[in-house]
mmCIF file of C-alpha atoms and ligand atoms in Angstrom:
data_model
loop_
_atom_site.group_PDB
_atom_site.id
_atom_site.type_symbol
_atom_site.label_atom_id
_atom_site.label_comp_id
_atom_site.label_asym_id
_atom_site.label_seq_id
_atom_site.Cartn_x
_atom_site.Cartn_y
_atom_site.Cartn_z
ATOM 1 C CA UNK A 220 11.634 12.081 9.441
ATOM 2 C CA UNK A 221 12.612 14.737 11.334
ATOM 3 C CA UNK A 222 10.702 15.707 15.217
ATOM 4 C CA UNK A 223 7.482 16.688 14.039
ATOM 5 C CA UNK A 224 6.793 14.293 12.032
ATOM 6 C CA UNK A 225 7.475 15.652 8.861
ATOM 7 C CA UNK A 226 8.865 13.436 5.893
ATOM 8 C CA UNK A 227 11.595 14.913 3.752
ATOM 9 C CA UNK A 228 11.461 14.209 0.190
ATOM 10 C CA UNK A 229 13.390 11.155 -1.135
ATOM 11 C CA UNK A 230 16.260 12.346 -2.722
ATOM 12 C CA UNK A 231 15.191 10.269 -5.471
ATOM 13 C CA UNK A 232 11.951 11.967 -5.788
ATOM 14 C CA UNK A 233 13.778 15.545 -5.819
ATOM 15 C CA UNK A 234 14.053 15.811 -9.763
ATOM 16 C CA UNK A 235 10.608 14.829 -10.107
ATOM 17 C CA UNK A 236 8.874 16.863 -7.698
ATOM 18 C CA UNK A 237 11.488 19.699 -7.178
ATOM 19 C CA UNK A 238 8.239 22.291 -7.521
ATOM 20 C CA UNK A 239 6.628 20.845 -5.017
ATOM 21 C CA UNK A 240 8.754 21.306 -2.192
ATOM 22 C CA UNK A 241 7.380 24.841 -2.268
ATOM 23 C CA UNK A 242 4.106 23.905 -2.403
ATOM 24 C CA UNK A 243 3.098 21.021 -0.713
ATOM 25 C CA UNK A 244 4.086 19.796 2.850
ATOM 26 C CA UNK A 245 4.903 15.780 3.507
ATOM 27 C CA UNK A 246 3.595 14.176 5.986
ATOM 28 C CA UNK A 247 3.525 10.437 6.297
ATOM 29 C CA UNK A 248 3.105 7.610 8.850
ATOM 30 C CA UNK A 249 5.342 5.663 11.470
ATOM 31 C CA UNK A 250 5.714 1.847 11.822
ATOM 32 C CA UNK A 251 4.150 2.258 15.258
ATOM 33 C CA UNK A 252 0.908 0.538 15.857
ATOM 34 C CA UNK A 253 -1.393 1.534 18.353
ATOM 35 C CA UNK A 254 -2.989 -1.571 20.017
ATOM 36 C CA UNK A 255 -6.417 -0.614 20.795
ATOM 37 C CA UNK A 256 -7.069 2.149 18.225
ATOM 38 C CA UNK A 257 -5.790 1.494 14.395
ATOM 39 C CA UNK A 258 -4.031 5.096 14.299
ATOM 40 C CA UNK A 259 -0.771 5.202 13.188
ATOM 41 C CA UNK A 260 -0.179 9.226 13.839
ATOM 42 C CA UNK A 261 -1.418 12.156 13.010
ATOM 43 C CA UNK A 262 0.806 15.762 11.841
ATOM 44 C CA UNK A 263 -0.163 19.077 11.491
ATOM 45 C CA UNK A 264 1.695 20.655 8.263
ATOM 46 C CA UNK A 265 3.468 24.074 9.031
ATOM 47 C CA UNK A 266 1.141 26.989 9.755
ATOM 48 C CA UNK A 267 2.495 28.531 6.228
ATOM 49 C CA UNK A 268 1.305 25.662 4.584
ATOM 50 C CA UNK A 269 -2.049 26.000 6.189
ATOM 51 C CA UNK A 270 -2.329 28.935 5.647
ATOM 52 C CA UNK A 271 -1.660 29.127 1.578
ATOM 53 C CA UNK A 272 -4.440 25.607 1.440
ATOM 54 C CA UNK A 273 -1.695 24.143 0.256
ATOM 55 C CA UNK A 274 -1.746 20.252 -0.968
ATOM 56 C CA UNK A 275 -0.934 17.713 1.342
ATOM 57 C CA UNK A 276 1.034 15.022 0.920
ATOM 58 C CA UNK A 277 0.635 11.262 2.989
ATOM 59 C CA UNK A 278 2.575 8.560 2.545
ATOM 60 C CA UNK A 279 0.732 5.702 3.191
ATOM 61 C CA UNK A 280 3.721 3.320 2.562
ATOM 62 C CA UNK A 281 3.322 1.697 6.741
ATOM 63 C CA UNK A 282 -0.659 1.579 6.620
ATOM 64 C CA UNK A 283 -1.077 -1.782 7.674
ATOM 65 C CA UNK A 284 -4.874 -3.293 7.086
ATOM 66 C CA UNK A 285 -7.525 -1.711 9.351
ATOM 67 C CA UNK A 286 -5.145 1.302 9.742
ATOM 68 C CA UNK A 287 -5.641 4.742 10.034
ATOM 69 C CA UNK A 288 -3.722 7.999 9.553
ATOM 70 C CA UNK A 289 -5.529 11.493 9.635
ATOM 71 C CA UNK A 290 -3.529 14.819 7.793
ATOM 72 C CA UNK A 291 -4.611 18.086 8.088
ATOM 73 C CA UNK A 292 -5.415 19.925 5.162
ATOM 74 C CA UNK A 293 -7.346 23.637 4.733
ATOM 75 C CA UNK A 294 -8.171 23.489 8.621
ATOM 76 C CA UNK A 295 -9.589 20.216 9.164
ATOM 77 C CA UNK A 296 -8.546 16.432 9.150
ATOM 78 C CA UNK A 297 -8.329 14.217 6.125
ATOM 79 C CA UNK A 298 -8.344 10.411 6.865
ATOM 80 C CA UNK A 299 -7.381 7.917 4.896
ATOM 81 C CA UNK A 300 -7.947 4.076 5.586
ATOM 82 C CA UNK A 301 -6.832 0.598 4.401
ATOM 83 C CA UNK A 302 -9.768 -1.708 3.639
ATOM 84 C CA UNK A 303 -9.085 -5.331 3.898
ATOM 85 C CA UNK A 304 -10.777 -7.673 1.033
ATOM 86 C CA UNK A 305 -13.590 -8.439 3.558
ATOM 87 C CA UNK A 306 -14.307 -5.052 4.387
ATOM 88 C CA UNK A 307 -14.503 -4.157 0.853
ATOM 89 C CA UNK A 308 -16.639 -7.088 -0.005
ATOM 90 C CA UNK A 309 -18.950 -6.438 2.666
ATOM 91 C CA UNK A 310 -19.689 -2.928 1.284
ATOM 92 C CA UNK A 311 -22.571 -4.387 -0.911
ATOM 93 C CA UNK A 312 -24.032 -5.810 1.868
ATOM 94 C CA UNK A 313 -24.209 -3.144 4.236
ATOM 95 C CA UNK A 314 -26.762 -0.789 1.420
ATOM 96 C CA UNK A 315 -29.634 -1.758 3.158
ATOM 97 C CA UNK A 316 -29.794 0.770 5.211
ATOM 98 C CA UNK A 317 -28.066 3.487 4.320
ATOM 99 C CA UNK A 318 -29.497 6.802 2.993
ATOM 100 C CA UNK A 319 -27.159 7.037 -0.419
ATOM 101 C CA UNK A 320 -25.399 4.541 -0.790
ATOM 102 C CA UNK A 321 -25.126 5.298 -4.500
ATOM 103 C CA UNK A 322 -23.438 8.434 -3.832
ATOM 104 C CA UNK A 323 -25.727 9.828 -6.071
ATOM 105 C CA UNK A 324 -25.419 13.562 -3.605
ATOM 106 C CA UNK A 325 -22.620 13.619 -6.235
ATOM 107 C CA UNK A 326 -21.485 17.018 -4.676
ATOM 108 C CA UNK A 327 -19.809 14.579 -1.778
ATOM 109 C CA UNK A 328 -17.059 13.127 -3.912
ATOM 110 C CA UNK A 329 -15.494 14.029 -7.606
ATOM 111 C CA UNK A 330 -16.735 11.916 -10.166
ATOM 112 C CA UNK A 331 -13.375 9.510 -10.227
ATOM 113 C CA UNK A 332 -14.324 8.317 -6.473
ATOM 114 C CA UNK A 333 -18.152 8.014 -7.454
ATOM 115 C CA UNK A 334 -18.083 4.207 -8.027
ATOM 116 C CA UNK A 335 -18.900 1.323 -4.994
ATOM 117 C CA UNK A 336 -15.989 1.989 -2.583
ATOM 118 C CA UNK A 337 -16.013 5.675 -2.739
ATOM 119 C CA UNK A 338 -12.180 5.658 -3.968
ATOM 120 C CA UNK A 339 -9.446 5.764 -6.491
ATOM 121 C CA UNK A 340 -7.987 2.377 -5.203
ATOM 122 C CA UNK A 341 -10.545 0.552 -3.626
ATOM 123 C CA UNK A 342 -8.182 -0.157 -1.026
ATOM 124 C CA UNK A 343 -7.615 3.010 0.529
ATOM 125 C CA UNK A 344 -10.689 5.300 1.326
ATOM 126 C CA UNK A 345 -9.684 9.154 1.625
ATOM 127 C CA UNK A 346 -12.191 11.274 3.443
ATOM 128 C CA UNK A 347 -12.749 14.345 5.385
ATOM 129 C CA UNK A 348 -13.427 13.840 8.424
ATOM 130 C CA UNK A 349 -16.223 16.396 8.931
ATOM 131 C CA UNK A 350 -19.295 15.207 9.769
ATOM 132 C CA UNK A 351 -22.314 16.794 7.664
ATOM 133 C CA UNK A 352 -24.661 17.985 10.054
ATOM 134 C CA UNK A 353 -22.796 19.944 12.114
ATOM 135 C CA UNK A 354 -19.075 19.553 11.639
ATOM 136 C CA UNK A 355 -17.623 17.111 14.111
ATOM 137 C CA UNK A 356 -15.058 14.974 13.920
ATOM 138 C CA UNK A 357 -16.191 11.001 13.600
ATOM 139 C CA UNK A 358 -14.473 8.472 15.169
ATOM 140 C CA UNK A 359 -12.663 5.903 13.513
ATOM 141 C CA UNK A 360 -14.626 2.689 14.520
ATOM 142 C CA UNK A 361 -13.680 -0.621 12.064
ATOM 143 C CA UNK A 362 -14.238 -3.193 14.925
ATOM 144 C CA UNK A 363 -17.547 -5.279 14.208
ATOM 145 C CA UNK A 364 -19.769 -5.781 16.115
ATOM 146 C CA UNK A 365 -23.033 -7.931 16.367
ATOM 147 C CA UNK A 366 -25.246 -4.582 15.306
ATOM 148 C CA UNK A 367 -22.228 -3.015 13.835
ATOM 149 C CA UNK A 368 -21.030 -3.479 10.504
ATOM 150 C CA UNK A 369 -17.510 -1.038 10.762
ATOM 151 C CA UNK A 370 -17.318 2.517 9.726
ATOM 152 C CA UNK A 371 -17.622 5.664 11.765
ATOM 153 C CA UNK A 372 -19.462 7.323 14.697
ATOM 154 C CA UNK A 373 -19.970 10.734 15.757
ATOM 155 C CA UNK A 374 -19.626 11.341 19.005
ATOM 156 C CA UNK A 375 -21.671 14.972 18.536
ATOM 157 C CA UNK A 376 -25.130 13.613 17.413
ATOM 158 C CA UNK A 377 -24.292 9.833 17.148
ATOM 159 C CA UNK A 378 -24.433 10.088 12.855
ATOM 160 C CA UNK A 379 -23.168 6.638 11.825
ATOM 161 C CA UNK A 380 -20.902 6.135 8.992
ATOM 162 C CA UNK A 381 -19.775 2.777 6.634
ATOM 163 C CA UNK A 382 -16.597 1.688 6.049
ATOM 164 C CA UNK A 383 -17.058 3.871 2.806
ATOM 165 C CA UNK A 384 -17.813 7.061 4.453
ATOM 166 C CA UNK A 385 -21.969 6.526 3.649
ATOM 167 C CA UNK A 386 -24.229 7.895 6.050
ATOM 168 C CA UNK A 387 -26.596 5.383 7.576
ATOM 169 C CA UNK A 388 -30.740 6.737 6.887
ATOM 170 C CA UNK A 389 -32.423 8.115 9.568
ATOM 171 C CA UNK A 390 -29.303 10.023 10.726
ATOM 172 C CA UNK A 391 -28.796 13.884 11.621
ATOM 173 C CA UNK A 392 -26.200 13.941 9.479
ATOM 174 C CA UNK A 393 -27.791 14.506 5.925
ATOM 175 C CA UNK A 394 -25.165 13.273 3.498
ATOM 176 C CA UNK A 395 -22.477 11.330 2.992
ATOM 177 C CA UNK A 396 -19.051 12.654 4.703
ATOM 178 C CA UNK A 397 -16.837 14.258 1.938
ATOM 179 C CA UNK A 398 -14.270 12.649 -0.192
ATOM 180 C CA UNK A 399 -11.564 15.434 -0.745
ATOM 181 C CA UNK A 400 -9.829 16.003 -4.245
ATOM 182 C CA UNK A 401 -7.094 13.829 -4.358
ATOM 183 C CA UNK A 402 -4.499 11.983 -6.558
ATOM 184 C CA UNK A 403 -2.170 9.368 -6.178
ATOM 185 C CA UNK A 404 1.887 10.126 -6.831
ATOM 186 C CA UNK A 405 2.892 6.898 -6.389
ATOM 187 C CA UNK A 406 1.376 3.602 -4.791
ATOM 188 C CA UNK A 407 2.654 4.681 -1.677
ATOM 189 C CA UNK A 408 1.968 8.271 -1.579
ATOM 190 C CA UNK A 409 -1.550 10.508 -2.048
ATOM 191 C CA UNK A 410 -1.384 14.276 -2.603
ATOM 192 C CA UNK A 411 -4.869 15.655 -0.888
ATOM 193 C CA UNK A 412 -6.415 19.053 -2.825
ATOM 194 C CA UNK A 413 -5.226 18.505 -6.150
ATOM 195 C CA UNK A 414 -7.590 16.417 -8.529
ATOM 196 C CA UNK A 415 -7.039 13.203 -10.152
ATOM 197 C CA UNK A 416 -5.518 14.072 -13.544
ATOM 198 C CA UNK A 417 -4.772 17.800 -12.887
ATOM 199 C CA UNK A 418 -1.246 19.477 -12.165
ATOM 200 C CA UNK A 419 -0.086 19.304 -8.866
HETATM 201 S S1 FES B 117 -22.119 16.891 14.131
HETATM 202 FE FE1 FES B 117 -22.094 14.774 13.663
HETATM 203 S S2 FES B 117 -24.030 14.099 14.208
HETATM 204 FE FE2 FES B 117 -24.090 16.192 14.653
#
């Protein structure tokens, strides 16, 4: 990886995904793991890649359970999470009292993340993280707490957030936060703006 934090390309992977060196900028995530907040890093692809809304790449090869990384993609930040098996289970339980927690707003995720955990893999849960009412940025916050089941906060309007990205009811935010178009390359490795199924 070189000083900003951007992953070359295997060369492996090279034959593969030649085209997309051109296309698509790497970023991915360190060992390091932050003891008080579950972020592993966060990278800002070149400006050119901005720029052109190019796809993002994130290697999600480190995420440990509970983790976090956020990539930037078309302007704002993309974060993905690992769900333990308890955080997934507890999913179901959590419907009560949240506004949609059918996703049935179905303009907040393509149809292959419109199921229970809001994902591909139910494992890892890839959202944007813009709040809908006004745009902020929610926090990351997985720790549970007596009145708190996991998910995310934002610290504009206090919108709350499950551990799927489902807006709790009586929020300002109206809608579930966004799930991005995505696909996965490999187990280890999610391209972000390219559908599930469609050329990268
Ligand atoms: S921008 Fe998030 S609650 Fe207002």
């Amino acid at each position: 990886m070189s000083s900003d934090g951007v992953v070359k390309v295997e060369a492996a992977d090279m034959g593969r995904r030649r085209f997309l060196t051109t296309t698509t900028t790497v970023v991915g995530a360190i060992g390091a793991v932050y003891v008080a907040v579950p972020f592993l890093s966060s990278w800002m692809p070149s400006k050119k890649a901005l720029a052109a809304g190019a796809p993002v790449e994130a290697d999600i090869s480190k995420l440990q359970l509970g983790q976090a990384i956020k990539v930037e993609w078309r302007g704002k930040s993309v974060i993905i999470i690992r769900r333990s098996e308890e955080v997934i289970n507890n999913l179901s339980l959590v419907e009560d009292v949240l506004a949609d927690p059918n996703s049935e707003v179905v303009e907040q995720q393509p149809d292959y993340a419109n199921n229970q955990y809001r994902s591909i893999n139910k494992e890892f849960l890839v959202l944007l993280s813009w709040c809908t009412h006004l745009g902020c940025s929610p926090t990351y916050t997985p720790e549970v707490k007596a009145d708190w089941s996991g998910g995310f906060i934002c610290p504009c309007h206090g919108s709350k957030f499950d551990m799927a990205g489902r807006v709790h009811q009586g929020m300002p935010a109206p809608t579930n936060l966004i799930v991005p178009p995505h696909q996965y390359l490999s187990e280890s490795r999610i391209l972000i703006g390219v559908d599930e199924g469609e050329q990268a």
